Amino acid sequence: MDFTPAGGSLQLDIVELAPATAKVVGPYSGGVRERKSSYQYQTTPDSSADINYIAHLLHNGESLKPYSVHCERVTQEEQPPVKAKRFGPTTFLAFLGCAMSCILLGYASSEGDGMAVLATVLLSFLSTLVGFGCRWKLVLPKRGSKRRVPRSDVVIKYPNGAFIVIKCNEDVARALYWQPEECHYLRTTRTYRLISLLGTLVLMFGVIFLGNARINSQLGFAASYIVLNAAYWIVAALPQRWNWDLQCYKQSPENYRERKPMQVTYATALWKAIAISGTTKWVRLSPGIAPATEQWDLWLAQAERVIKATPCEKDESTGEYTLPDWDPEVYLTKVLGPDDTTTVDKLETFEESMV
């Protein structure tokens, strides 16, 4: 069973799934995902910075707390590709609708209500017909060559200040983060229009037959549609990840702990992402990750010196990493000044003290 992407145009042979708002940067590859999506109903405030729909689901981007930092190693397993779950919430809706159709058909037959029988058959067949016309398959990008490339790690920054550092190879990075996934419809535009015409006729005759059915049959239809509508609303409120089979990608979280407690701020989150990635170069690749000021340039320069001098240490017994002993908030306060009266003279004085 396949699904129609919300908001996708059914008259196109290829469409994209709805992306989420986030900045995607390659710390070592230098890649920046800042592309205006062709998704037609994009309503995010920053449509030029997005993350693929499947990658967003894989990392549960909607559940990230503000200023949180996570690190995951993502590998691709030798399993079937990403696809809709065979037994997911939408499958339950299909069985529920089928069961209600059988109940209505059985009741109409027992009552000898021929109009209700015809209405049940036509209106039940309508959903199957539409599903046949809208059937599509998901196609993830594949790498075209096997030449040597830089490290393919990826850093994702969400609007709430949360960061995810992804460690993966180029095949995974290309499929999930850099190029958009595509939905290839299995029917041509002409075939779809013919099916739409047939579906319209089926709907019209189904409504006419239902209007001439007995009152008890009409009440049964009304109750069925109320139950189905409530079920669809409940399923729509469930996490979207429940609808997808993502087992082909294995996620292995890597834990990084602080040497001492730090404040939960954006500067601290940015520092952790820098320390985990091992470089600050990616911060300036995408506008908006850090303010473009001299003070923040000094802060980034110091962060680079710290991670080069004392990189993250791994505890072989537990597999956890320890961040360098540096307080980004304290240093940022020294750079910016203790209040909002920082002047150019104060900045020059600070620079001289660092020589």
CSV table of C-alpha atoms in Angstrom, one decimal:
chain,number,residue,atom,x,y,z
A,1,MET,CA,0.0,0.0,0.0
A,2,ASP,CA,1.4,3.4,-1.0
A,3,PHE,CA,0.6,6.9,0.2
A,4,THR,CA,0.0,10.1,-1.6
A,5,PRO,CA,2.4,12.9,-0.4
A,6,ALA,CA,0.4,15.6,1.3
A,7,GLY,CA,0.3,18.7,-0.9
A,8,GLY,CA,1.9,17.0,-3.9
A,9,SER,CA,0.5,17.7,-7.3
A,10,LEU,CA,-1.1,14.5,-8.7
A,11,GLN,CA,-0.6,15.8,-12.3
A,12,LEU,CA,3.2,15.5,-12.0
A,13,ASP,CA,5.1,12.4,-12.8
A,14,ILE,CA,7.7,13.2,-10.1
A,15,VAL,CA,7.2,15.2,-6.9
A,16,GLU,CA,9.1,15.6,-3.6
A,17,LEU,CA,8.0,14.9,-0.1
A,18,ALA,CA,7.6,17.9,2.2
A,19,PRO,CA,10.9,19.0,3.6
A,20,ALA,CA,11.4,20.4,7.2
A,21,THR,CA,13.2,23.6,8.1
A,22,ALA,CA,16.8,23.1,9.1
A,23,LYS,CA,20.3,24.0,7.9
A,24,VAL,CA,22.4,21.1,6.6
A,25,VAL,CA,26.2,21.6,6.4
A,26,GLY,CA,29.1,19.3,5.6
A,27,PRO,CA,32.0,20.1,8.0
A,28,TYR,CA,34.7,18.6,5.8
A,29,SER,CA,33.0,18.3,2.4
A,30,GLY,CA,32.1,22.0,2.4
A,31,GLY,CA,28.6,21.2,1.2
A,32,VAL,CA,25.7,23.4,2.2
A,33,ARG,CA,22.1,22.4,1.7
A,34,GLU,CA,20.5,25.8,1.0
A,35,ARG,CA,18.0,25.2,-1.8
A,36,LYS,CA,14.6,26.4,-2.5
A,37,SER,CA,12.5,23.3,-2.5
A,38,SER,CA,10.2,22.5,-5.4
A,39,TYR,CA,7.6,21.3,-3.0
A,40,GLN,CA,4.7,23.3,-4.1
A,41,TYR,CA,3.0,24.0,-0.8
A,42,GLN,CA,6.1,25.0,1.2
A,43,THR,CA,5.0,27.4,4.0
A,44,THR,CA,8.1,27.5,6.2
A,45,PRO,CA,9.6,31.0,6.8
A,46,ASP,CA,13.0,30.0,5.4
A,47,SER,CA,12.3,27.9,2.3
A,48,SER,CA,16.0,28.2,1.2
A,49,ALA,CA,17.2,26.0,4.1
A,50,ASP,CA,15.6,22.6,4.5
A,51,ILE,CA,16.2,19.0,5.3
A,52,ASN,CA,14.8,16.0,3.5
A,53,TYR,CA,11.6,14.5,4.7
A,54,ILE,CA,13.1,11.0,5.3
A,55,ALA,CA,16.2,12.4,7.1
A,56,HIS,CA,13.9,14.5,9.3
A,57,LEU,CA,11.9,11.4,10.3
A,58,LEU,CA,14.9,9.3,10.8
A,59,HIS,CA,16.3,11.6,13.4
A,60,ASN,CA,13.0,12.6,15.0
A,61,GLY,CA,13.7,16.3,14.4
A,62,GLU,CA,10.4,17.4,15.8
A,63,SER,CA,11.2,15.9,19.3
A,64,LEU,CA,14.5,17.7,19.8
A,65,LYS,CA,14.7,19.9,22.8
A,66,PRO,CA,16.0,23.5,22.3
A,67,TYR,CA,19.8,23.8,22.5
A,68,SER,CA,20.3,20.0,22.6
A,69,VAL,CA,23.1,18.3,20.8
A,70,HIS,CA,23.2,14.7,19.6
A,71,CYS,CA,25.6,12.6,17.6
A,72,GLU,CA,24.7,9.6,15.6
A,73,ARG,CA,26.6,7.2,13.3
A,74,VAL,CA,24.3,6.2,10.4
A,75,THR,CA,25.1,3.2,8.2
A,76,GLN,CA,23.1,1.5,5.5
A,77,GLU,CA,22.1,-2.1,6.0
A,78,GLU,CA,21.6,-4.7,3.2
A,79,GLN,CA,17.8,-4.6,3.6
A,80,PRO,CA,14.9,-3.4,1.4
A,81,PRO,CA,15.0,0.3,0.8
A,82,VAL,CA,12.9,2.9,2.6
A,83,LYS,CA,9.2,2.3,2.0
A,84,ALA,CA,5.8,2.6,3.6
A,85,LYS,CA,5.2,0.1,6.4
A,86,ARG,CA,3.1,-2.8,5.3
A,87,PHE,CA,1.3,-2.9,8.7
A,88,GLY,CA,1.2,0.7,10.0
A,89,PRO,CA,-1.5,3.2,11.1
A,90,THR,CA,-2.7,3.7,7.6
A,91,THR,CA,-3.1,-0.1,7.2
A,92,PHE,CA,-5.4,0.0,10.2
A,93,LEU,CA,-7.5,2.6,8.4
A,94,ALA,CA,-7.7,0.4,5.3
A,95,PHE,CA,-9.0,-2.6,7.3
A,96,LEU,CA,-11.4,-0.4,9.2
A,97,GLY,CA,-12.9,1.0,6.0
A,98,CYS,CA,-13.1,-2.5,4.5
A,99,ALA,CA,-14.9,-3.8,7.6
A,100,MET,CA,-17.4,-1.0,7.6
A,101,SER,CA,-18.1,-1.6,3.9
A,102,CYS,CA,-18.7,-5.3,4.6
A,103,ILE,CA,-21.1,-4.4,7.5
A,104,LEU,CA,-23.0,-1.9,5.4
A,105,LEU,CA,-23.2,-4.3,2.4
A,106,GLY,CA,-24.4,-7.1,4.7
A,107,TYR,CA,-27.1,-4.9,6.3
A,108,ALA,CA,-28.3,-3.5,3.0
A,109,SER,CA,-28.6,-7.0,1.6
A,110,SER,CA,-30.5,-8.4,4.6
A,111,GLU,CA,-32.9,-5.5,4.3
A,112,GLY,CA,-33.4,-5.9,0.6
A,113,ASP,CA,-32.2,-2.3,0.0
A,114,GLY,CA,-30.9,-2.5,-3.6
A,115,MET,CA,-30.0,1.2,-3.7
A,116,ALA,CA,-27.9,0.9,-0.5
A,117,VAL,CA,-26.1,-2.1,-2.0
A,118,LEU,CA,-25.2,-0.2,-5.2
A,119,ALA,CA,-24.1,2.9,-3.1
A,120,THR,CA,-21.9,0.7,-0.9
A,121,VAL,CA,-20.3,-1.0,-3.8
A,122,LEU,CA,-19.6,2.2,-5.8
A,123,LEU,CA,-18.4,4.4,-2.9
A,124,SER,CA,-16.2,1.6,-1.5
A,125,PHE,CA,-14.7,1.0,-5.0
A,126,LEU,CA,-14.0,4.7,-5.3
A,127,SER,CA,-11.2,4.7,-2.7
A,128,THR,CA,-9.6,1.7,-4.3
A,129,LEU,CA,-9.8,3.4,-7.7
A,130,VAL,CA,-8.2,6.6,-6.4
A,131,GLY,CA,-5.4,4.7,-4.7
A,132,PHE,CA,-4.7,2.8,-7.9
A,133,GLY,CA,-4.4,6.1,-9.8
A,134,CYS,CA,-2.2,7.8,-7.2
A,135,ARG,CA,0.2,4.9,-6.6
A,136,TRP,CA,3.8,5.9,-6.4
A,137,LYS,CA,7.2,4.7,-5.2
A,138,LEU,CA,9.9,6.5,-3.2
A,139,VAL,CA,13.3,6.8,-4.9
A,140,LEU,CA,16.3,8.0,-2.9
A,141,PRO,CA,19.3,9.5,-4.7
A,142,LYS,CA,22.3,7.2,-5.4
A,143,ARG,CA,25.9,8.0,-5.8
A,144,GLY,CA,26.9,7.9,-9.5
A,145,SER,CA,30.7,7.4,-9.0
A,146,LYS,CA,33.1,5.9,-6.4
A,147,ARG,CA,35.9,8.3,-6.5
A,148,ARG,CA,37.6,9.5,-3.3
A,149,VAL,CA,35.8,12.3,-1.5
A,150,PRO,CA,36.4,14.1,1.8
A,151,ARG,CA,34.8,13.0,5.0
A,152,SER,CA,31.1,12.9,4.5
A,153,ASP,CA,30.0,13.9,8.1
A,154,VAL,CA,26.9,16.2,8.3
A,155,VAL,CA,25.8,18.8,10.8
A,156,ILE,CA,22.1,19.6,11.1
A,157,LYS,CA,21.0,22.8,12.8
A,158,TYR,CA,17.3,23.2,13.6
A,159,PRO,CA,15.5,26.6,14.2
A,160,ASN,CA,15.2,25.9,18.0
A,161,GLY,CA,19.0,25.8,18.3
A,162,ALA,CA,19.3,22.0,18.4
A,163,PHE,CA,22.2,20.3,16.6
A,164,ILE,CA,22.7,16.8,15.2
A,165,VAL,CA,26.1,15.7,14.1
A,166,ILE,CA,25.9,12.8,11.7
A,167,LYS,CA,28.9,10.5,11.0
A,168,CYS,CA,28.3,8.6,7.8
A,169,ASN,CA,29.8,7.7,4.4
A,170,GLU,CA,29.1,9.4,1.1
A,171,ASP,CA,26.4,7.0,0.0
A,172,VAL,CA,24.3,7.7,3.1
A,173,ALA,CA,25.0,11.4,3.0
A,174,ARG,CA,24.0,11.6,-0.7
A,175,ALA,CA,20.8,9.6,-0.2
A,176,LEU,CA,19.5,11.3,3.0
A,177,TYR,CA,20.9,14.8,3.2
A,178,TRP,CA,22.2,16.4,0.0
A,179,GLN,CA,19.8,15.5,-2.8
A,180,PRO,CA,16.0,15.5,-2.5
A,181,GLU,CA,14.1,12.2,-2.4
A,182,GLU,CA,11.6,11.8,-5.2
A,183,CYS,CA,8.2,10.2,-5.5
A,184,HIS,CA,7.8,8.6,-8.9
A,185,TYR,CA,4.1,8.1,-9.9
A,186,LEU,CA,3.5,4.8,-11.6
A,187,ARG,CA,0.7,6.2,-13.7
A,188,THR,CA,1.1,8.7,-16.5
A,189,THR,CA,-0.7,12.1,-16.4
A,190,ARG,CA,-3.1,10.9,-19.1
A,191,THR,CA,-3.9,7.7,-17.3
A,192,TYR,CA,-4.4,9.6,-14.0
A,193,ARG,CA,-6.9,12.0,-15.7
A,194,LEU,CA,-8.9,9.1,-17.1
A,195,ILE,CA,-9.0,7.4,-13.7
A,196,SER,CA,-10.1,10.8,-12.2
A,197,LEU,CA,-12.9,11.0,-14.7
A,198,LEU,CA,-14.0,7.4,-13.9
A,199,GLY,CA,-13.8,8.2,-10.1
A,200,THR,CA,-16.0,11.3,-10.5
A,201,LEU,CA,-18.7,9.3,-12.3
A,202,VAL,CA,-18.5,6.6,-9.6
A,203,LEU,CA,-18.9,9.2,-6.9
A,204,MET,CA,-21.8,10.9,-8.6
A,205,PHE,CA,-23.7,7.7,-9.1
A,206,GLY,CA,-22.8,6.5,-5.6
A,207,VAL,CA,-24.3,9.6,-4.1
A,208,ILE,CA,-27.4,9.3,-6.2
A,209,PHE,CA,-28.0,5.7,-5.1
A,210,LEU,CA,-27.3,6.6,-1.5
A,211,GLY,CA,-29.9,9.5,-1.7
A,212,ASN,CA,-32.5,6.9,-2.8
A,213,ALA,CA,-31.6,4.4,-0.2
A,214,ARG,CA,-33.7,3.7,3.0
A,215,ILE,CA,-33.3,6.0,5.9
A,216,ASN,CA,-31.7,3.3,8.1
A,217,SER,CA,-29.0,2.6,5.4
A,218,GLN,CA,-28.3,6.4,5.2
A,219,LEU,CA,-27.9,6.6,8.9
A,220,GLY,CA,-25.5,3.7,8.8
A,221,PHE,CA,-23.4,5.5,6.2
A,222,ALA,CA,-23.4,8.6,8.3
A,223,ALA,CA,-22.2,6.8,11.4
A,224,SER,CA,-19.5,5.0,9.3
A,225,TYR,CA,-18.2,8.2,7.9
A,226,ILE,CA,-18.1,9.8,11.4
A,227,VAL,CA,-16.1,6.9,12.7
A,228,LEU,CA,-13.7,6.9,9.8
A,229,ASN,CA,-13.2,10.7,10.0
A,230,ALA,CA,-12.3,10.4,13.7
A,231,ALA,CA,-9.9,7.5,12.9
A,232,TYR,CA,-8.2,9.5,10.2
A,233,TRP,CA,-7.7,12.5,12.6
A,234,ILE,CA,-6.2,10.2,15.2
A,235,VAL,CA,-3.8,8.6,12.7
A,236,ALA,CA,-2.8,12.1,11.4
A,237,ALA,CA,-1.9,13.1,14.9
A,238,LEU,CA,0.5,10.1,15.3
A,239,PRO,CA,4.2,10.4,14.6
A,240,GLN,CA,4.8,10.3,10.9
A,241,ARG,CA,7.7,7.9,11.4
A,242,TRP,CA,5.2,5.1,12.3
A,243,ASN,CA,4.1,5.1,8.7
A,244,TRP,CA,7.6,4.3,7.3
A,245,ASP,CA,9.9,1.3,7.3
A,246,LEU,CA,13.4,2.8,7.9
A,247,GLN,CA,15.1,-0.4,9.0
A,248,CYS,CA,17.6,-0.1,6.1
A,249,TYR,CA,19.4,2.7,8.1
A,250,LYS,CA,21.1,1.7,11.3
A,251,GLN,CA,21.5,4.5,13.9
A,252,SER,CA,24.2,4.2,16.6
A,253,PRO,CA,24.2,7.1,19.1
A,254,GLU,CA,27.5,8.3,20.3
A,255,ASN,CA,27.5,9.8,23.8
A,256,TYR,CA,29.5,12.9,24.7
A,257,ARG,CA,29.7,14.2,28.2
A,258,GLU,CA,30.8,17.4,29.7
A,259,ARG,CA,33.7,17.6,32.2
A,260,LYS,CA,31.7,20.0,34.2
A,261,PRO,CA,28.1,21.2,34.0
A,262,MET,CA,27.5,24.0,31.5
A,263,GLN,CA,24.6,26.4,30.9
A,264,VAL,CA,22.0,25.4,28.4
A,265,THR,CA,22.5,28.2,25.8
A,266,TYR,CA,23.0,28.5,22.1
A,267,ALA,CA,26.7,29.2,22.5
A,268,THR,CA,27.1,26.0,24.5
A,269,ALA,CA,25.2,24.0,22.0
A,270,LEU,CA,27.2,25.4,19.1
A,271,TRP,CA,30.5,24.6,21.0
A,272,LYS,CA,29.4,21.0,21.6
A,273,ALA,CA,28.6,20.6,17.9
A,274,ILE,CA,32.0,22.1,17.0
A,275,ALA,CA,33.8,19.8,19.4
A,276,ILE,CA,32.1,16.7,18.1
A,277,SER,CA,32.6,17.6,14.5
A,278,GLY,CA,36.2,18.5,15.2
A,279,THR,CA,36.3,21.8,13.2
A,280,THR,CA,34.7,25.3,13.1
A,281,LYS,CA,34.9,25.7,9.3
A,282,TRP,CA,31.3,24.7,8.8
A,283,VAL,CA,30.0,27.5,11.0
A,284,ARG,CA,30.7,30.2,8.4
A,285,LEU,CA,29.5,28.1,5.5
A,286,SER,CA,25.9,28.7,6.1
A,287,PRO,CA,24.6,32.2,7.2
A,288,GLY,CA,22.8,32.4,10.5
A,289,ILE,CA,24.6,29.7,12.4
A,290,ALA,CA,26.7,32.3,14.3
A,291,PRO,CA,26.6,36.1,14.2
A,292,ALA,CA,28.9,37.6,11.6
A,293,THR,CA,30.8,39.9,14.0
A,294,GLU,CA,34.4,40.3,15.1
A,295,GLN,CA,33.6,39.1,18.6
A,296,TRP,CA,32.2,35.9,17.3
A,297,ASP,CA,35.1,35.5,15.0
A,298,LEU,CA,37.4,35.6,18.0
A,299,TRP,CA,35.2,33.1,19.8
A,300,LEU,CA,35.3,30.7,16.9
A,301,ALA,CA,39.1,31.1,16.6
A,302,GLN,CA,39.5,30.2,20.2
A,303,ALA,CA,37.2,27.2,19.8
A,304,GLU,CA,39.3,26.0,16.9
A,305,ARG,CA,42.5,26.3,19.0
A,306,VAL,CA,40.9,24.4,21.9
A,307,ILE,CA,39.7,21.4,19.8
A,308,LYS,CA,43.0,21.2,18.0
A,309,ALA,CA,45.0,21.2,21.2
A,310,THR,CA,42.6,18.9,23.2
A,311,PRO,CA,40.2,16.9,21.0
A,312,CYS,CA,37.5,14.8,22.5
A,313,GLU,CA,38.8,11.8,24.5
A,314,LYS,CA,37.2,8.4,24.2
A,315,ASP,CA,36.8,6.1,27.2
A,316,GLU,CA,37.4,2.6,25.7
A,317,SER,CA,35.7,0.9,28.6
A,318,THR,CA,32.4,2.7,28.2
A,319,GLY,CA,32.6,4.0,24.6
A,320,GLU,CA,31.7,7.5,25.8
A,321,TYR,CA,33.6,10.7,24.7
A,322,THR,CA,34.6,13.6,26.9
A,323,LEU,CA,34.4,17.1,25.6
A,324,PRO,CA,37.4,19.4,26.0
A,325,ASP,CA,37.6,21.4,29.2
A,326,TRP,CA,36.5,24.8,28.0
A,327,ASP,CA,33.6,27.0,29.0
A,328,PRO,CA,32.2,28.7,25.8
A,329,GLU,CA,29.9,31.0,27.8
A,330,VAL,CA,32.7,32.4,30.0
A,331,TYR,CA,34.9,33.1,26.9
A,332,LEU,CA,32.0,34.6,25.0
A,333,THR,CA,31.3,37.0,27.9
A,334,LYS,CA,34.9,38.1,27.9
A,335,VAL,CA,34.7,38.8,24.2
A,336,LEU,CA,31.4,40.6,24.2
A,337,GLY,CA,31.8,42.3,27.6
A,338,PRO,CA,29.8,41.8,30.8
A,339,ASP,CA,27.0,44.1,29.6
A,340,ASP,CA,25.7,45.8,26.4
A,341,THR,CA,28.2,48.7,26.5
A,342,THR,CA,31.0,46.9,24.7
A,343,THR,CA,32.9,49.3,22.4
A,344,VAL,CA,35.5,48.9,19.7
A,345,ASP,CA,38.1,50.0,22.3
A,346,LYS,CA,37.1,47.1,24.6
A,347,LEU,CA,37.4,44.7,21.7
A,348,GLU,CA,40.9,46.0,20.8
A,349,THR,CA,41.9,45.7,24.5
A,350,PHE,CA,40.7,42.1,24.6
A,351,GLU,CA,42.6,41.2,21.4
A,352,GLU,CA,45.8,42.7,22.8
A,353,SER,CA,45.4,40.7,26.0
A,354,MET,CA,45.1,37.5,23.9
A,355,VAL,CA,48.5,38.1,22.2
